[in-house]
Amino acid sequence: MDPKETSRHSSVLIIGASRGLGLAIARQYAARGARVIATARGESAPALSALRHDHPDTVEIERVDVDDPAQIDALATRLGERTVDLLFVVAGVSLAPVDEAAADISTEDFVRTMTTNALGVMRTVERLADRVSPGGTIAVMSSGQGSVTNNTTGGFEVYRASKAALNQLMRSYAARRASEGRTLLLLAPGWIRTDMGGEGAGLEIDEAVPPLVDTVEAQRGTPGLRYLDRHGATVAW
Ligand SMILES: NC(=O)c1ccc[n+]([C@@H]2O[C@H](COP(=O)([O-])OP(=O)(O)OC[C@H]3O[C@@H](n4cnc5c(N)ncnc54)[C@H](OP(=O)(O)O)[C@@H]3O)[C@@H](O)[C@H]2O)c1
């Protein structure tokens, strides 16, 4: 194996890995030799089960729904004293069509988008941070659409707002925990063909995820919060 492709994070916990980008990230880390704990929220996650079958000694499957604080607590309890080098929270939803104005979304969908993409992610980060080794990395899947500066075209109004909220919440987290010395990352992976990204997306999962993981790997051991695209370039807040 190319040494570049051996994971610098030797153990990773990936939240939201049943399909899409989270699953592909779990596959990348398993292929790079890391110990992987990958979570799904349903009882059945066939693609993750197949990954575990291929890597029986290094891949574990856990369960958590980030909308449910009790499930996050239960996961933390099950992990016990175990630590990981990387916590990567990938879970997210996009519930409204591109052209739906924020004022037209149902209150239920607004609350669910904000709960999963911002509050649920931050609860997961807060509750599991102690399971990340000192000097380890906490990565969170944001989006280029979370950039306030770059929002000149509009669209996906509530989804954008949820990722901007996530970015702001991570800045507050980073300020409050600045002395801890962990690497904190908000990632903008690009527009990728997944269930969420849709058929019109410009990138295949296999094009986007390896460079994204390379970027997370390159950031290991560099404390502080950064908002980066998959190639490691800074995204304007
Ligand atoms: N695709 C893109 O173009 C793109 C671009 C920028 C950012 N992103 C972000 O990347 C992340 C993954 O997106 P994707 O394209 O892979 O989407 P996806 O194919 O729709 O997959 C979403 C994943 O999140 C999980 N999830 C959703 N709600 C959850 C919850 N409450 N608790 C735990 N897991 C939950 C899903 O689990 P279930 O299978 O149980 O539903 C699934 O594993 C999201 O945060 C998204 O906003 C995607």
Coordinates of C-alpha atoms and ligand atoms in Angstrom, one line a residue:
M1 CA 0.0 0.0 0.0
D2 CA 1.2 3.5 -0.7
P3 CA 2.3 5.0 2.7
K4 CA 0.2 8.0 1.9
E5 CA -2.8 5.8 2.1
T6 CA -2.1 4.4 5.6
S7 CA -4.3 6.2 8.0
R8 CA -2.6 8.6 10.4
H9 CA -5.7 8.4 12.6
S10 CA -5.4 4.8 13.7
S11 CA -8.9 4.6 15.1
V12 CA -12.0 6.4 13.9
L13 CA -15.6 6.8 15.0
I14 CA -17.9 7.8 12.1
I15 CA -21.4 8.9 12.9
G16 CA -24.0 8.4 10.1
A17 CA -22.3 5.8 8.0
S18 CA -25.2 3.6 6.7
R19 CA -24.9 5.0 3.2
G20 CA -23.6 7.9 1.1
L21 CA -20.6 9.9 2.2
G22 CA -20.4 8.4 5.7
L23 CA -20.3 4.9 4.3
A24 CA -17.6 5.8 1.8
I25 CA -15.5 7.5 4.5
A26 CA -15.8 4.3 6.6
R27 CA -14.7 2.2 3.6
Q28 CA -11.7 4.6 3.1
Y29 CA -10.5 4.3 6.7
A30 CA -11.0 0.5 6.7
A31 CA -8.9 0.3 3.5
R32 CA -6.2 2.5 5.0
G33 CA -5.9 0.1 8.0
A34 CA -7.7 2.1 10.7
R35 CA -9.9 0.6 13.4
V36 CA -13.4 1.8 12.4
I37 CA -16.5 2.2 14.5
A38 CA -19.2 3.2 12.1
T39 CA -22.8 4.0 13.1
A40 CA -26.2 3.6 11.6
R41 CA -29.5 4.5 13.1
G42 CA -31.6 1.7 11.8
E43 CA -31.5 -1.9 12.9
S44 CA -30.4 -2.9 9.4
A45 CA -27.5 -1.4 7.5
P46 CA -26.6 -3.9 4.8
A47 CA -23.8 -1.9 3.3
L48 CA -22.1 -1.5 6.7
S49 CA -22.6 -5.2 7.5
A50 CA -20.8 -6.0 4.2
L51 CA -17.9 -3.7 5.2
R52 CA -17.7 -5.4 8.5
H53 CA -17.7 -8.8 6.8
D54 CA -14.8 -7.7 4.6
H55 CA -12.9 -6.3 7.7
P56 CA -14.1 -8.5 10.6
D57 CA -11.1 -7.6 12.9
T58 CA -11.2 -3.9 12.4
V59 CA -14.7 -2.7 11.6
E60 CA -17.5 -2.5 14.2
I61 CA -21.1 -1.3 13.8
E62 CA -22.8 0.8 16.4
R63 CA -26.2 2.5 16.6
V64 CA -27.1 6.1 17.2
D65 CA -29.7 8.6 16.0
V66 CA -28.3 12.1 16.6
D67 CA -31.8 13.5 17.1
D68 CA -32.1 11.4 20.3
P69 CA -29.9 12.6 23.2
A70 CA -30.6 9.3 25.1
Q71 CA -29.1 7.3 22.2
I72 CA -26.0 9.6 22.1
D73 CA -25.6 9.0 25.9
A74 CA -26.1 5.3 25.4
L75 CA -23.4 5.2 22.7
A76 CA -20.9 7.1 25.0
T77 CA -21.7 4.6 27.8
R78 CA -21.1 1.6 25.5
L79 CA -17.8 3.0 24.4
G80 CA -16.7 3.1 28.0
E81 CA -13.1 4.2 28.4
R82 CA -12.3 3.5 24.7
T83 CA -10.8 6.4 22.8
V84 CA -10.5 7.1 19.1
D85 CA -8.1 9.4 17.2
L86 CA -10.9 10.8 15.0
L87 CA -14.6 11.5 15.6
F88 CA -16.2 12.3 12.3
V89 CA -19.9 13.3 12.4
V90 CA -21.3 13.0 8.9
A91 CA -25.1 12.6 9.6
G92 CA -27.3 15.2 8.0
V93 CA -30.6 15.7 6.2
S94 CA -31.9 18.0 3.4
L95 CA -35.7 18.0 3.4
A96 CA -36.8 20.8 1.1
P97 CA -36.5 21.3 -2.7
V98 CA -33.9 23.7 -4.0
D99 CA -36.4 26.5 -4.7
E100 CA -38.5 26.4 -1.6
A101 CA -38.4 29.6 0.3
A102 CA -37.7 29.3 4.0
A103 CA -41.1 30.8 4.8
D104 CA -42.8 28.0 2.9
I105 CA -41.2 25.0 4.6
S106 CA -43.3 23.2 7.2
T107 CA -42.4 24.0 10.8
E108 CA -41.8 20.3 11.3
D109 CA -39.3 20.0 8.5
F110 CA -37.6 23.2 9.6
V111 CA -37.2 21.9 13.1
R112 CA -36.0 18.5 11.9
T113 CA -33.4 20.0 9.6
M114 CA -32.0 22.3 12.3
T115 CA -32.2 19.5 14.9
T116 CA -30.3 16.9 12.9
N117 CA -27.8 19.2 11.1
A118 CA -27.0 21.6 13.9
L119 CA -28.2 20.6 17.4
G120 CA -27.9 16.8 17.0
V121 CA -24.4 17.1 15.5
M122 CA -23.3 19.4 18.3
R123 CA -24.8 17.2 21.0
T124 CA -22.8 14.3 19.5
V125 CA -19.6 16.3 19.5
E126 CA -20.1 17.5 23.1
R127 CA -21.0 14.1 24.4
L128 CA -18.3 12.1 22.6
A129 CA -15.4 14.6 22.7
D130 CA -14.0 12.9 25.8
R131 CA -13.7 9.7 23.7
V132 CA -11.3 11.5 21.3
S133 CA -7.7 11.1 22.3
P134 CA -5.7 14.2 23.3
G135 CA -4.3 15.7 20.2
G136 CA -7.0 13.8 18.1
T137 CA -9.4 15.2 15.6
I138 CA -13.1 16.1 15.7
A139 CA -14.4 16.5 12.1
V140 CA -17.9 17.6 11.2
M141 CA -19.5 17.4 7.8
S142 CA -20.6 20.9 7.0
S143 CA -21.2 22.0 3.4
G144 CA -20.1 24.8 1.0
Q145 CA -23.7 25.9 1.4
G146 CA -23.0 26.8 5.0
S147 CA -20.9 29.7 3.9
V148 CA -22.7 33.0 4.4
T149 CA -20.0 34.8 2.4
N150 CA -20.4 32.6 -0.7
N151 CA -24.2 32.6 -0.7
T152 CA -24.8 34.7 -3.8
T153 CA -27.1 32.3 -5.6
G154 CA -29.5 31.3 -2.9
G155 CA -31.4 28.0 -3.0
F156 CA -31.7 25.3 -0.3
E157 CA -32.5 28.1 2.1
V158 CA -33.2 26.1 5.2
Y159 CA -30.4 23.5 4.6
R160 CA -28.0 26.4 4.1
A161 CA -29.1 28.0 7.3
S162 CA -28.7 24.7 9.2
K163 CA -25.1 24.3 8.0
A164 CA -24.3 28.0 8.8
A165 CA -25.7 27.4 12.3
L166 CA -23.5 24.3 12.6
N167 CA -20.5 26.4 11.5
Q168 CA -21.3 29.1 14.1
L169 CA -21.9 26.5 16.8
M170 CA -18.5 24.9 16.1
R171 CA -16.8 28.3 16.4
S172 CA -18.3 28.7 19.8
Y173 CA -17.3 25.2 20.7
A174 CA -13.7 25.9 19.5
A175 CA -13.6 29.1 21.5
R176 CA -14.8 27.4 24.7
R177 CA -12.5 24.5 24.4
A178 CA -9.4 26.2 22.9
S179 CA -7.1 24.9 25.6
E180 CA -7.8 21.3 24.7
G181 CA -5.5 21.2 21.7
R182 CA -7.7 19.0 19.4
T183 CA -7.9 19.5 15.7
L184 CA -11.4 20.7 14.8
L185 CA -12.6 20.6 11.2
L186 CA -15.7 21.7 9.3
L187 CA -15.7 20.0 5.9
A188 CA -17.2 21.1 2.6
P189 CA -16.9 18.0 0.4
G190 CA -18.4 19.4 -2.9
W191 CA -21.6 18.5 -4.6
I192 CA -21.6 14.7 -4.7
R193 CA -24.0 12.0 -6.2
T194 CA -25.6 10.5 -3.1
D195 CA -29.3 10.1 -2.1
M196 CA -29.0 13.7 -0.8
G197 CA -26.9 15.1 -3.6
G198 CA -29.0 13.6 -6.4
E199 CA -28.3 12.6 -10.0
G200 CA -27.4 16.2 -11.0
A201 CA -24.3 16.4 -8.8
G202 CA -21.0 16.9 -10.4
L203 CA -19.0 14.4 -8.5
E204 CA -19.1 10.7 -7.9
I205 CA -18.5 9.5 -4.3
D206 CA -15.3 7.8 -5.4
E207 CA -13.9 11.0 -6.8
A208 CA -14.7 13.2 -3.8
V209 CA -14.2 11.0 -0.7
P210 CA -10.5 10.0 -1.1
P211 CA -9.3 13.6 -1.3
L212 CA -11.6 14.5 1.5
V213 CA -10.1 11.8 3.7
D214 CA -6.6 12.9 2.6
T215 CA -7.4 16.4 3.9
V216 CA -8.6 15.1 7.2
E217 CA -5.4 13.0 7.5
A218 CA -3.2 16.0 6.6
Q219 CA -4.8 18.1 9.4
R220 CA -4.0 15.6 12.1
G221 CA -2.0 17.2 15.0
T222 CA -2.8 20.8 14.0
P223 CA -5.0 22.2 16.8
G224 CA -7.7 24.8 16.2
L225 CA -10.8 25.0 14.0
R226 CA -10.7 25.2 10.2
Y227 CA -13.4 25.2 7.5
L228 CA -12.0 23.4 4.5
D229 CA -13.0 22.0 1.2
R230 CA -12.1 18.5 0.2
H231 CA -8.7 19.6 -1.2
G232 CA -7.8 21.4 2.1
A233 CA -8.5 25.0 0.8
T234 CA -10.1 27.4 3.3
V235 CA -13.8 28.1 2.7
A236 CA -14.9 31.7 3.4
W237 CA -17.2 31.7 6.5
Ligands
LIG1 N1 -24.0 14.9 -1.1 C1 -23.6 16.1 -1.2 O1 -23.5 16.7 -2.3 C2 -23.2 16.9 0.1 C3 -22.6 18.1 -0.1 C4 -22.2 18.8 1.1 C5 -22.4 18.3 2.3 N2 -23.0 17.1 2.4 C6 -23.3 16.6 3.8 O2 -22.7 15.3 3.9 C7 -23.4 14.5 4.9 C8 -23.8 13.2 4.3 O3 -24.5 13.4 3.1 P1 -24.9 12.3 2.0 O4 -24.9 13.0 0.7 O5 -24.1 11.1 2.3 O6 -26.4 12.1 2.4 P2 -27.3 10.8 2.4 O7 -26.9 9.9 1.3 O8 -28.7 11.2 2.5 O9 -26.9 10.0 3.8 C9 -27.2 10.7 5.0 C10 -26.7 9.9 6.1 O10 -27.0 10.6 7.4 C11 -27.6 9.7 8.2 N3 -28.6 10.4 9.1 C12 -29.5 11.2 8.7 N4 -30.2 11.6 9.8 C13 -29.6 11.0 10.9 C14 -29.8 11.1 12.3 N5 -30.8 11.8 12.9 N6 -29.0 10.3 13.1 C15 -28.0 9.6 12.5 N7 -27.8 9.5 11.2 C16 -28.6 10.2 10.4 C17 -28.4 8.7 7.3 O11 -28.8 7.6 8.0 P3 -30.1 6.7 7.5 O12 -29.6 5.8 6.4 O13 -30.6 6.1 8.7 O14 -31.1 7.7 7.0 C18 -27.3 8.5 6.2 O15 -26.3 7.6 6.7 C19 -24.6 15.4 5.3 O16 -24.3 16.0 6.5 C20 -24.7 16.3 4.2 O17 -25.3 17.5 4.6 C21 -23.4 16.3 1.3

